[in-house]
Each structure stands twice: as C-alpha cells, then as structure tokens.
PDB file of N, CA and C in Angstrom:
ATOM      1  N   UNK H   1      20.575   0.711 -37.767  1.00 49.00           N
ATOM      2  CA  UNK H   1      20.956   2.276 -37.892  1.00 49.00           C
ATOM      3  C   UNK H   1      19.550   3.176 -37.952  1.00 49.00           C
ATOM      4  N   UNK H   2      18.557   2.762 -38.320  1.00 55.00           N
ATOM      5  CA  UNK H   2      17.631   3.987 -37.949  1.00 55.00           C
ATOM      6  C   UNK H   2      16.847   3.772 -36.712  1.00 55.00           C
ATOM      7  N   UNK H   3      17.185   2.805 -35.806  1.00 60.00           N
ATOM      8  CA  UNK H   3      17.223   3.182 -34.315  1.00 60.00           C
ATOM      9  C   UNK H   3      18.151   3.931 -33.645  1.00 60.00           C
ATOM     10  N   UNK H   4      19.235   3.896 -33.985  1.00 57.00           N
ATOM     11  CA  UNK H   4      20.313   4.941 -33.566  1.00 57.00           C
ATOM     12  C   UNK H   4      19.994   5.852 -34.217  1.00 57.00           C
ATOM     13  N   UNK H   5      19.702   6.197 -35.489  1.00 58.00           N
ATOM     14  CA  UNK H   5      19.702   8.015 -35.838  1.00 58.00           C
ATOM     15  C   UNK H   5      18.345   8.279 -34.703  1.00 58.00           C
ATOM     16  N   UNK H   6      17.258   7.590 -35.004  1.00 56.00           N
ATOM     17  CA  UNK H   6      16.389   8.068 -34.020  1.00 56.00           C
ATOM     18  C   UNK H   6      16.169   8.488 -32.288  1.00 56.00           C
ATOM     19  N   UNK H   7      17.161   7.219 -31.643  1.00 49.00           N
ATOM     20  CA  UNK H   7      17.866   7.870 -30.522  1.00 49.00           C
ATOM     21  C   UNK H   7      18.161   8.961 -30.460  1.00 49.00           C
ATOM     22  N   UNK H   8      19.467   9.267 -31.515  1.00 53.00           N
ATOM     23  CA  UNK H   8      20.335  10.881 -31.197  1.00 53.00           C
ATOM     24  C   UNK H   8      19.404  11.825 -31.471  1.00 53.00           C
ATOM     25  N   UNK H   9      18.319  12.125 -32.618  1.00 54.00           N
ATOM     26  CA  UNK H   9      17.580  12.800 -32.670  1.00 54.00           C
ATOM     27  C   UNK H   9      16.299  13.210 -31.047  1.00 54.00           C
ATOM     28  N   UNK H  10      16.049  12.250 -30.728  1.00 54.00           N
ATOM     29  CA  UNK H  10      15.291  12.040 -28.986  1.00 54.00           C
ATOM     30  C   UNK H  10      16.339  12.644 -28.351  1.00 54.00           C
ATOM     31  N   UNK H  11      17.267  11.812 -28.469  1.00 57.00           N
ATOM     32  CA  UNK H  11      18.309  12.916 -27.235  1.00 57.00           C
ATOM     33  C   UNK H  11      18.837  14.162 -27.228  1.00 57.00           C
ATOM     34  N   UNK H  12      18.650  14.712 -28.873  1.00 58.00           N
ATOM     35  CA  UNK H  12      19.016  15.932 -29.118  1.00 58.00           C
ATOM     36  C   UNK H  12      17.864  16.603 -28.830  1.00 58.00           C
ATOM     37  N   UNK H  13      16.365  16.417 -29.133  1.00 56.00           N
ATOM     38  CA  UNK H  13      15.433  16.999 -28.781  1.00 56.00           C
ATOM     39  C   UNK H  13      15.141  17.186 -27.269  1.00 56.00           C
ATOM     40  N   UNK H  14      15.383  16.284 -26.204  1.00 55.00           N
ATOM     41  CA  UNK H  14      15.204  15.812 -25.013  1.00 55.00           C
ATOM     42  C   UNK H  14      15.761  17.217 -24.589  1.00 55.00           C
ATOM     43  N   UNK H  15      17.687  17.119 -24.736  1.00 53.00           N
ATOM     44  CA  UNK H  15      18.328  18.420 -24.507  1.00 53.00           C
ATOM     45  C   UNK H  15      18.122  19.452 -24.511  1.00 53.00           C
ATOM     46  N   UNK H  16      17.707  19.809 -25.847  1.00 49.00           N
ATOM     47  CA  UNK H  16      16.966  21.268 -25.795  1.00 49.00           C
ATOM     48  C   UNK H  16      16.271  21.515 -25.112  1.00 49.00           C
ATOM     49  N   UNK H  17      15.196  20.733 -25.020  1.00 48.00           N
ATOM     50  CA  UNK H  17      13.987  21.425 -23.919  1.00 48.00           C
ATOM     51  C   UNK H  17      14.516  21.596 -22.349  1.00 48.00           C
ATOM     52  N   UNK H  18      15.390  20.547 -22.214  1.00 45.00           N
ATOM     53  CA  UNK H  18      16.176  21.010 -20.790  1.00 45.00           C
ATOM     54  C   UNK H  18      16.560  22.062 -20.579  1.00 45.00           C
ATOM     55  N   UNK H  19      17.588  22.039 -21.722  1.00 45.00           N
ATOM     56  CA  UNK H  19      18.117  23.697 -21.744  1.00 45.00           C
ATOM     57  C   UNK H  19      17.160  24.673 -21.955  1.00 45.00           C
ATOM     58  N   UNK H  20      16.325  24.446 -22.483  1.00 46.00           N
ATOM     59  CA  UNK H  20      15.331  25.640 -22.602  1.00 46.00           C
ATOM     60  C   UNK H  20      14.409  25.801 -21.369  1.00 46.00           C
ATOM     61  N   UNK H  21      14.284  24.803 -20.469  1.00 44.00           N
ATOM     62  CA  UNK H  21      13.255  25.070 -19.781  1.00 44.00           C
ATOM     63  C   UNK H  21      14.191  25.793 -18.583  1.00 44.00           C
ATOM     64  N   UNK H  22      15.274  25.660 -18.299  1.00 49.00           N
ATOM     65  CA  UNK H  22      16.703  26.307 -17.511  1.00 49.00           C
ATOM     66  C   UNK H  22      16.595  28.083 -17.831  1.00 49.00           C
ATOM     67  N   UNK H  23      16.725  27.898 -19.336  1.00 63.00           N
ATOM     68  CA  UNK H  23      16.661  29.491 -19.409  1.00 63.00           C
ATOM     69  C   UNK H  23      15.865  30.824 -18.856  1.00 63.00           C
ATOM     70  N   UNK H  24      15.794  31.943 -18.614  1.00 75.00           N
ATOM     71  CA  UNK H  24      14.847  32.686 -18.048  1.00 75.00           C
ATOM     72  C   UNK H  24      14.416  32.943 -19.569  1.00 75.00           C
ATOM     73  N   UNK H  25      12.612  33.353 -18.938  1.00 92.00           N
ATOM     74  CA  UNK H  25      11.842  33.558 -19.962  1.00 92.00           C
ATOM     75  C   UNK H  25      12.427  35.067 -20.623  1.00 92.00           C
ATOM     76  N   UNK H  26      11.644  35.514 -22.117  1.00 94.00           N
ATOM     77  CA  UNK H  26      12.231  36.778 -22.350  1.00 94.00           C
ATOM     78  C   UNK H  26      11.881  37.461 -21.439  1.00 94.00           C
ATOM     79  N   UNK H  27      10.671  37.770 -20.740  1.00 94.00           N
ATOM     80  CA  UNK H  27      10.388  38.597 -20.128  1.00 94.00           C
ATOM     81  C   UNK H  27      11.055  38.677 -19.273  1.00 94.00           C
ATOM     82  N   UNK H  28      11.520  37.627 -18.202  1.00 93.00           N
ATOM     83  CA  UNK H  28      12.877  37.898 -17.061  1.00 93.00           C
ATOM     84  C   UNK H  28      14.034  38.163 -17.763  1.00 93.00           C
ATOM     85  N   UNK H  29      14.263  37.688 -18.852  1.00 94.00           N
ATOM     86  CA  UNK H  29      15.675  38.235 -19.598  1.00 94.00           C
ATOM     87  C   UNK H  29      15.786  39.885 -19.434  1.00 94.00           C
ATOM     88  N   UNK H  30      14.663  40.519 -20.022  1.00 94.00           N
ATOM     89  CA  UNK H  30      14.069  41.985 -20.600  1.00 94.00           C
ATOM     90  C   UNK H  30      14.160  42.584 -19.120  1.00 94.00           C
ATOM     91  N   UNK H  31      13.790  42.297 -17.676  1.00 94.00           N
ATOM     92  CA  UNK H  31      13.507  42.873 -16.445  1.00 94.00           C
ATOM     93  C   UNK H  31      14.551  42.853 -16.544  1.00 94.00           C
ATOM     94  N   UNK H  32      15.497  42.503 -16.624  1.00 93.00           N
ATOM     95  CA  UNK H  32      17.287  42.686 -15.861  1.00 93.00           C
ATOM     96  C   UNK H  32      17.528  43.880 -16.303  1.00 93.00           C
ATOM     97  N   UNK H  33      17.399  44.959 -16.845  1.00 93.00           N
ATOM     98  CA  UNK H  33      17.533  46.386 -18.034  1.00 93.00           C
ATOM     99  C   UNK H  33      16.400  47.154 -16.467  1.00 93.00           C
ATOM    100  N   UNK H  34      15.551  46.785 -16.285  1.00 93.00           N
ATOM    101  CA  UNK H  34      14.630  47.638 -15.461  1.00 93.00           C
ATOM    102  C   UNK H  34      15.142  47.699 -14.135  1.00 93.00           C
ATOM    103  N   UNK H  35      16.019  46.511 -13.303  1.00 90.00           N
ATOM    104  CA  UNK H  35      16.143  46.454 -12.080  1.00 90.00           C
ATOM    105  C   UNK H  35      16.846  47.465 -11.499  1.00 90.00           C
ATOM    106  N   UNK H  36      17.855  48.087 -12.501  1.00 89.00           N
ATOM    107  CA  UNK H  36      18.629  49.241 -12.363  1.00 89.00           C
ATOM    108  C   UNK H  36      18.122  50.280 -11.408  1.00 89.00           C
ATOM    109  N   UNK H  37      17.269  50.394 -12.173  1.00 89.00           N
ATOM    110  CA  UNK H  37      16.181  51.947 -11.482  1.00 89.00           C
ATOM    111  C   UNK H  37      15.140  51.499 -10.695  1.00 89.00           C
ATOM    112  N   UNK H  38      14.657  50.404 -10.936  1.00 91.00           N
ATOM    113  CA  UNK H  38      13.120  49.738 -10.195  1.00 91.00           C
ATOM    114  C   UNK H  38      13.523  48.745  -8.918  1.00 91.00           C
ATOM    115  N   UNK H  39      15.023  48.563  -8.874  1.00 88.00           N
ATOM    116  CA  UNK H  39      15.189  47.842  -7.960  1.00 88.00           C
ATOM    117  C   UNK H  39      15.128  46.292  -8.182  1.00 88.00           C
ATOM    118  N   UNK H  40      15.442  45.570  -7.036  1.00 84.00           N
ATOM    119  CA  UNK H  40      15.999  44.210  -7.293  1.00 84.00           C
ATOM    120  C   UNK H  40      14.492  43.497  -7.661  1.00 84.00           C
ATOM    121  N   UNK H  41      14.201  42.680  -8.612  1.00 87.00           N
ATOM    122  CA  UNK H  41      13.030  42.340  -9.138  1.00 87.00           C
ATOM    123  C   UNK H  41      11.908  42.991  -9.587  1.00 87.00           C
ATOM    124  N   UNK H  42      12.284  44.366  -9.673  1.00 91.00           N
ATOM    125  CA  UNK H  42      11.231  45.394 -10.050  1.00 91.00           C
ATOM    126  C   UNK H  42      10.460  45.902  -9.020  1.00 91.00           C
ATOM    127  N   UNK H  43      11.104  45.417  -7.375  1.00 91.00           N
ATOM    128  CA  UNK H  43      10.364  45.889  -6.247  1.00 91.00           C
ATOM    129  C   UNK H  43       9.983  47.526  -6.047  1.00 91.00           C
ATOM    130  N   UNK H  44      10.659  47.933  -6.610  1.00 90.00           N
ATOM    131  CA  UNK H  44      10.841  49.657  -6.723  1.00 90.00           C
ATOM    132  C   UNK H  44      11.744  49.879  -6.056  1.00 90.00           C
ATOM    133  N   UNK H  45      11.830  51.578  -6.259  1.00 83.00           N
ATOM    134  CA  UNK H  45      13.209  51.815  -5.548  1.00 83.00           C
ATOM    135  C   UNK H  45      12.906  53.725  -5.448  1.00 83.00           C
ATOM    136  N   UNK H  46      12.221  54.018  -4.268  1.00 84.00           N
ATOM    137  CA  UNK H  46      11.671  55.132  -4.410  1.00 84.00           C
ATOM    138  C   UNK H  46      12.440  56.397  -4.616  1.00 84.00           C
ATOM    139  N   UNK H  47      12.012  57.294  -5.925  1.00 86.00           N
ATOM    140  CA  UNK H  47      10.625  57.603  -5.654  1.00 86.00           C
ATOM    141  C   UNK H  47       9.774  56.540  -7.268  1.00 86.00           C
ATOM    142  N   UNK H  48      10.712  55.493  -7.632  1.00 88.00           N
ATOM    143  CA  UNK H  48      10.530  54.930  -8.826  1.00 88.00           C
ATOM    144  C   UNK H  48       9.616  53.795  -8.329  1.00 88.00           C
ATOM    145  N   UNK H  49       8.304  53.911  -8.835  1.00 90.00           N
ATOM    146  CA  UNK H  49       7.398  52.672  -8.359  1.00 90.00           C
ATOM    147  C   UNK H  49       7.950  51.079  -9.225  1.00 90.00           C
ATOM    148  N   UNK H  50       7.037  50.142  -8.040  1.00 93.00           N
ATOM    149  CA  UNK H  50       7.402  48.663  -8.169  1.00 93.00           C
ATOM    150  C   UNK H  50       6.790  48.060  -9.272  1.00 93.00           C
ATOM    151  N   UNK H  51       7.173  47.463 -10.039  1.00 94.00           N
ATOM    152  CA  UNK H  51       6.719  46.780 -11.157  1.00 94.00           C
ATOM    153  C   UNK H  51       6.051  45.735 -11.042  1.00 94.00           C
ATOM    154  N   UNK H  52       6.312  45.070 -10.097  1.00 92.00           N
ATOM    155  CA  UNK H  52       5.964  43.347  -9.935  1.00 92.00           C
ATOM    156  C   UNK H  52       3.960  43.799  -9.489  1.00 92.00           C
ATOM    157  N   UNK H  53       3.604  42.912 -10.029  1.00 92.00           N
ATOM    158  CA  UNK H  53       1.748  42.497 -10.140  1.00 92.00           C
ATOM    159  C   UNK H  53       1.269  44.062 -11.077  1.00 92.00           C
ATOM    160  N   UNK H  54       1.674  44.376 -11.463  1.00 91.00           N
ATOM    161  CA  UNK H  54       1.539  45.660 -12.600  1.00 91.00           C
ATOM    162  C   UNK H  54       0.781  45.042 -13.517  1.00 91.00           C
ATOM    163  N   UNK H  55      -0.774  45.130 -13.768  1.00 90.00           N
ATOM    164  CA  UNK H  55      -1.195  44.689 -15.115  1.00 90.00           C
ATOM    165  C   UNK H  55      -1.445  45.560 -15.875  1.00 90.00           C
ATOM    166  N   UNK H  56      -0.763  46.858 -15.605  1.00 93.00           N
ATOM    167  CA  UNK H  56      -1.616  48.131 -16.623  1.00 93.00           C
ATOM    168  C   UNK H  56      -0.056  48.151 -17.193  1.00 93.00           C
ATOM    169  N   UNK H  57       0.950  47.796 -16.968  1.00 94.00           N
ATOM    170  CA  UNK H  57       2.528  47.355 -17.987  1.00 94.00           C
ATOM    171  C   UNK H  57       2.341  47.659 -19.128  1.00 94.00           C
ATOM    172  N   UNK H  58       1.980  46.419 -19.694  1.00 94.00           N
ATOM    173  CA  UNK H  58       1.639  47.049 -21.055  1.00 94.00           C
ATOM    174  C   UNK H  58       1.016  48.019 -22.070  1.00 94.00           C
ATOM    175  N   UNK H  59       0.256  48.538 -21.014  1.00 93.00           N
ATOM    176  CA  UNK H  59      -0.337  49.536 -21.652  1.00 93.00           C
ATOM    177  C   UNK H  59       0.408  51.380 -21.219  1.00 93.00           C
ATOM    178  N   UNK H  60       1.403  51.392 -20.029  1.00 92.00           N
ATOM    179  CA  UNK H  60       2.210  51.857 -19.684  1.00 92.00           C
ATOM    180  C   UNK H  60       3.447  52.401 -20.457  1.00 92.00           C
ATOM    181  N   UNK H  61       3.826  51.035 -20.955  1.00 93.00           N
ATOM    182  CA  UNK H  61       4.862  51.351 -21.790  1.00 93.00           C
ATOM    183  C   UNK H  61       4.396  51.532 -23.486  1.00 93.00           C
ATOM    184  N   UNK H  62       3.321  51.125 -23.593  1.00 93.00           N
ATOM    185  CA  UNK H  62       3.029  51.517 -25.159  1.00 93.00           C
ATOM    186  C   UNK H  62       3.076  53.019 -25.091  1.00 93.00           C
ATOM    187  N   UNK H  63       2.610  53.299 -23.824  1.00 91.00           N
ATOM    188  CA  UNK H  63       2.193  54.968 -23.818  1.00 91.00           C
ATOM    189  C   UNK H  63       3.747  55.749 -23.929  1.00 91.00           C
ATOM    190  N   UNK H  64       4.899  54.866 -23.216  1.00 89.00           N
ATOM    191  CA  UNK H  64       6.121  55.525 -23.088  1.00 89.00           C
ATOM    192  C   UNK H  64       6.627  55.668 -24.693  1.00 89.00           C
ATOM    193  N   UNK H  65       6.662  54.168 -25.012  1.00 90.00           N
ATOM    194  CA  UNK H  65       6.642  54.347 -26.692  1.00 90.00           C
ATOM    195  C   UNK H  65       6.609  55.040 -27.462  1.00 90.00           C
ATOM    196  N   UNK H  66       4.960  55.174 -27.350  1.00 88.00           N
ATOM    197  CA  UNK H  66       4.414  56.412 -28.770  1.00 88.00           C
ATOM    198  C   UNK H  66       5.068  58.071 -27.707  1.00 88.00           C
ATOM    199  N   UNK H  67       5.289  58.500 -26.677  1.00 84.00           N
ATOM    200  CA  UNK H  67       5.439  59.530 -26.230  1.00 84.00           C
ATOM    201  C   UNK H  67       6.667  60.277 -27.068  1.00 84.00           C
ATOM    202  N   UNK H  68       6.374  61.420 -27.307  1.00 77.00           N
ATOM    203  CA  UNK H  68       7.266  62.328 -27.787  1.00 77.00           C
ATOM    204  C   UNK H  68       7.934  63.578 -26.922  1.00 77.00           C
ATOM    205  N   UNK H  69       9.041  63.333 -26.950  1.00 69.00           N
ATOM    206  CA  UNK H  69       9.954  64.157 -25.565  1.00 69.00           C
ATOM    207  C   UNK H  69       9.608  65.509 -25.772  1.00 69.00           C
ATOM    208  N   UNK H  70      10.015  65.986 -27.237  1.00 65.00           N
ATOM    209  CA  UNK H  70       9.849  67.291 -27.389  1.00 65.00           C
ATOM    210  C   UNK H  70       8.630  68.005 -26.952  1.00 65.00           C
ATOM    211  N   UNK H  71       7.631  67.250 -27.249  1.00 66.00           N
ATOM    212  CA  UNK H  71       6.193  68.091 -27.481  1.00 66.00           C
ATOM    213  C   UNK H  71       5.988  67.520 -26.195  1.00 66.00           C
ATOM    214  N   UNK H  72       5.837  66.399 -25.481  1.00 66.00           N
ATOM    215  CA  UNK H  72       5.424  66.466 -24.238  1.00 66.00           C
ATOM    216  C   UNK H  72       5.395  66.944 -23.390  1.00 66.00           C
ATOM    217  N   UNK H  73       6.786  67.720 -22.918  1.00 65.00           N
ATOM    218  CA  UNK H  73       7.096  68.181 -21.192  1.00 65.00           C
ATOM    219  C   UNK H  73       7.444  67.286 -20.776  1.00 65.00           C
ATOM    220  N   UNK H  74       8.192  65.977 -21.222  1.00 65.00           N
ATOM    221  CA  UNK H  74       8.614  65.310 -19.990  1.00 65.00           C
ATOM    222  C   UNK H  74       9.327  65.968 -19.120  1.00 65.00           C
ATOM    223  N   UNK H  75      10.003  65.401 -17.784  1.00 62.00           N
ATOM    224  CA  UNK H  75      10.665  65.999 -17.040  1.00 62.00           C
ATOM    225  C   UNK H  75      11.562  64.727 -15.982  1.00 62.00           C
ATOM    226  N   UNK H  76      12.372  65.395 -15.534  1.00 68.00           N
ATOM    227  CA  UNK H  76      12.950  63.889 -15.040  1.00 68.00           C
ATOM    228  C   UNK H  76      13.503  62.637 -15.391  1.00 68.00           C
ATOM    229  N   UNK H  77      12.977  61.900 -15.126  1.00 71.00           N
ATOM    230  CA  UNK H  77      13.392  60.569 -15.403  1.00 71.00           C
ATOM    231  C   UNK H  77      13.060  60.059 -17.032  1.00 71.00           C
ATOM    232  N   UNK H  78      11.739  60.527 -17.250  1.00 81.00           N
ATOM    233  CA  UNK H  78      10.669  60.284 -18.124  1.00 81.00           C
ATOM    234  C   UNK H  78      11.377  60.120 -19.563  1.00 81.00           C
ATOM    235  N   UNK H  79      12.554  60.830 -19.700  1.00 81.00           N
ATOM    236  CA  UNK H  79      12.952  60.678 -21.084  1.00 81.00           C
ATOM    237  C   UNK H  79      13.605  59.454 -21.155  1.00 81.00           C
ATOM    238  N   UNK H  80      14.364  59.037 -19.929  1.00 86.00           N
ATOM    239  CA  UNK H  80      14.991  57.636 -20.058  1.00 86.00           C
ATOM    240  C   UNK H  80      13.875  56.451 -20.285  1.00 86.00           C
ATOM    241  N   UNK H  81      12.396  56.709 -19.844  1.00 89.00           N
ATOM    242  CA  UNK H  81      11.499  55.296 -20.272  1.00 89.00           C
ATOM    243  C   UNK H  81      11.072  55.517 -21.597  1.00 89.00           C
ATOM    244  N   UNK H  82      11.061  56.640 -22.318  1.00 89.00           N
ATOM    245  CA  UNK H  82      10.527  56.970 -23.714  1.00 89.00           C
ATOM    246  C   UNK H  82      11.934  56.128 -24.175  1.00 89.00           C
ATOM    247  N   UNK H  83      13.161  56.448 -23.811  1.00 88.00           N
ATOM    248  CA  UNK H  83      13.944  55.724 -24.531  1.00 88.00           C
ATOM    249  C   UNK H  83      14.151  54.421 -24.786  1.00 88.00           C
ATOM    250  N   UNK H  84      14.057  53.934 -23.685  1.00 91.00           N
ATOM    251  CA  UNK H  84      13.864  52.505 -22.901  1.00 91.00           C
ATOM    252  C   UNK H  84      12.666  51.637 -23.900  1.00 91.00           C
ATOM    253  N   UNK H  85      11.436  52.040 -23.382  1.00 92.00           N
ATOM    254  CA  UNK H  85      10.133  51.653 -24.426  1.00 92.00           C
ATOM    255  C   UNK H  85      10.502  51.884 -25.822  1.00 92.00           C
ATOM    256  N   UNK H  86      11.258  52.922 -26.392  1.00 91.00           N
ATOM    257  CA  UNK H  86      11.034  53.007 -27.898  1.00 91.00           C
ATOM    258  C   UNK H  86      12.442  52.019 -28.613  1.00 91.00           C
ATOM    259  N   UNK H  87      12.829  51.454 -27.311  1.00 94.00           N
ATOM    260  CA  UNK H  87      14.215  50.139 -28.094  1.00 94.00           C
ATOM    261  C   UNK H  87      13.237  48.638 -27.801  1.00 94.00           C
ATOM    262  N   UNK H  88      12.164  49.005 -27.225  1.00 95.00           N
ATOM    263  CA  UNK H  88      11.466  47.562 -27.048  1.00 95.00           C
ATOM    264  C   UNK H  88      10.310  47.086 -28.192  1.00 95.00           C
ATOM    265  N   UNK H  89      10.357  45.686 -28.957  1.00 96.00           N
ATOM    266  CA  UNK H  89       9.313  45.513 -29.728  1.00 96.00           C
ATOM    267  C   UNK H  89       8.072  45.692 -29.074  1.00 96.00           C
ATOM    268  N   UNK H  90       7.110  45.268 -29.945  1.00 95.00           N
ATOM    269  CA  UNK H  90       5.616  44.471 -29.245  1.00 95.00           C
ATOM    270  C   UNK H  90       6.080  43.506 -28.249  1.00 95.00           C
ATOM    271  N   UNK H  91       6.385  42.743 -28.893  1.00 95.00           N
ATOM    272  CA  UNK H  91       6.556  41.202 -28.832  1.00 95.00           C
ATOM    273  C   UNK H  91       7.381  41.692 -26.912  1.00 95.00           C
ATOM    274  N   UNK H  92       8.277  42.335 -27.219  1.00 96.00           N
ATOM    275  CA  UNK H  92       9.249  42.483 -25.906  1.00 96.00           C
ATOM    276  C   UNK H  92       8.451  43.317 -24.820  1.00 96.00           C
ATOM    277  N   UNK H  93       7.441  44.183 -25.247  1.00 95.00           N
ATOM    278  CA  UNK H  93       6.733  44.568 -23.779  1.00 95.00           C
ATOM    279  C   UNK H  93       5.296  43.679 -23.594  1.00 95.00           C
ATOM    280  N   UNK H  94       4.911  42.672 -24.426  1.00 95.00           N
ATOM    281  CA  UNK H  94       4.133  42.232 -24.308  1.00 95.00           C
ATOM    282  C   UNK H  94       5.130  40.880 -22.826  1.00 95.00           C
ATOM    283  N   UNK H  95       6.193  40.577 -23.301  1.00 95.00           N
ATOM    284  CA  UNK H  95       6.895  39.654 -22.444  1.00 95.00           C
ATOM    285  C   UNK H  95       6.892  40.131 -20.908  1.00 95.00           C
ATOM    286  N   UNK H  96       7.594  41.780 -21.388  1.00 94.00           N
ATOM    287  CA  UNK H  96       7.785  42.530 -19.802  1.00 94.00           C
ATOM    288  C   UNK H  96       6.260  42.055 -19.047  1.00 94.00           C
ATOM    289  N   UNK H  97       5.410  42.305 -19.539  1.00 94.00           N
ATOM    290  CA  UNK H  97       4.081  42.977 -18.982  1.00 94.00           C
ATOM    291  C   UNK H  97       3.556  41.819 -18.356  1.00 94.00           C
ATOM    292  N   UNK H  98       3.969  40.865 -19.423  1.00 94.00           N
ATOM    293  CA  UNK H  98       3.520  39.305 -18.496  1.00 94.00           C
ATOM    294  C   UNK H  98       4.282  38.932 -17.576  1.00 94.00           C
ATOM    295  N   UNK H  99       5.452  38.791 -17.491  1.00 94.00           N
ATOM    296  CA  UNK H  99       6.189  38.213 -16.703  1.00 94.00           C
ATOM    297  C   UNK H  99       6.128  39.321 -15.085  1.00 94.00           C
ATOM    298  N   UNK H 100       5.817  40.429 -15.185  1.00 94.00           N
ATOM    299  CA  UNK H 100       5.473  41.061 -13.979  1.00 94.00           C
ATOM    300  C   UNK H 100       4.587  41.119 -13.263  1.00 94.00           C
ATOM    301  N   UNK H 101       3.242  40.980 -14.478  1.00 93.00           N
ATOM    302  CA  UNK H 101       1.933  40.790 -14.118  1.00 93.00           C
ATOM    303  C   UNK H 101       1.829  39.564 -13.207  1.00 93.00           C
ATOM    304  N   UNK H 102       2.733  38.521 -13.351  1.00 92.00           N
ATOM    305  CA  UNK H 102       2.720  37.174 -12.102  1.00 92.00           C
ATOM    306  C   UNK H 102       3.739  37.197 -11.369  1.00 92.00           C
ATOM    307  N   UNK H 103       4.738  38.418 -11.155  1.00 89.00           N
ATOM    308  CA  UNK H 103       5.157  38.446  -9.779  1.00 89.00           C
ATOM    309  C   UNK H 103       4.101  39.179  -8.626  1.00 89.00           C
ATOM    310  N   UNK H 104       4.411  38.689  -7.602  1.00 85.00           N
ATOM    311  CA  UNK H 104       3.236  38.948  -6.283  1.00 85.00           C
ATOM    312  C   UNK H 104       3.978  40.550  -6.382  1.00 85.00           C
ATOM    313  N   UNK H 105       2.813  41.479  -5.747  1.00 83.00           N
ATOM    314  CA  UNK H 105       3.147  42.644  -6.052  1.00 83.00           C
ATOM    315  C   UNK H 105       3.247  42.450  -4.153  1.00 83.00           C
ATOM    316  N   UNK H 106       4.299  43.858  -4.353  1.00 73.00           N
ATOM    317  CA  UNK H 106       4.792  44.364  -3.225  1.00 73.00           C
ATOM    318  C   UNK H 106       3.651  44.666  -1.836  1.00 73.00           C
TER     319      UNK H 106
END
C-alpha cells in the first residue's frame, strides 16, 4: 500500500512538472497584452518601439508606473502606458523585463 501511494505521488508530481513546463512563463503571458500595440512578439509597430532585447524595460515600466498624467503633461499614447504599468505588480514588471530582454532584438 505504501508503495502504491508513493507511486501515485510521484506520478502526480511528474504530471504537474510537465504541465508547468508546457505553460508559458509569466512574462510571456503578460507580453500578450503588449502585442496589441507593439506588434507580434513585441517586434515594434511604428511609431511604437520594439520591446525585444530591451534591457532597460524594467526601468521604463517603473517610470510609467510612477508617472502622473495630470502633472507630467503626457500626450499621445503615453496615458495608455501609464495606465497599463499601474496595473502591473513589481513582480509582473520583472517578469516582462526578463522575457523581453531574452528575446532577440529586431
């Protein structure tokens, strides 16, 4: 009986690990929202810049998150980035920055 329960636990752990390996990373999942404006896989869609290969993305998203639309005089699509960034946790920002930094720059 003990061997059977051990085998069942190992099988469950193995299945969970396999499912996790197949699922997208948190950064990849969050990047789906970026694609609407920045193009497929964050490649950039003029006039918006590409996100791939951006080592400074963490800093940029933190700046957007801390920006104040009312006093910073933002124009164009900047207000969208401010609202998007404010919806991200610091862990989300780290995940996005890591994901895009690992992508090959266009």
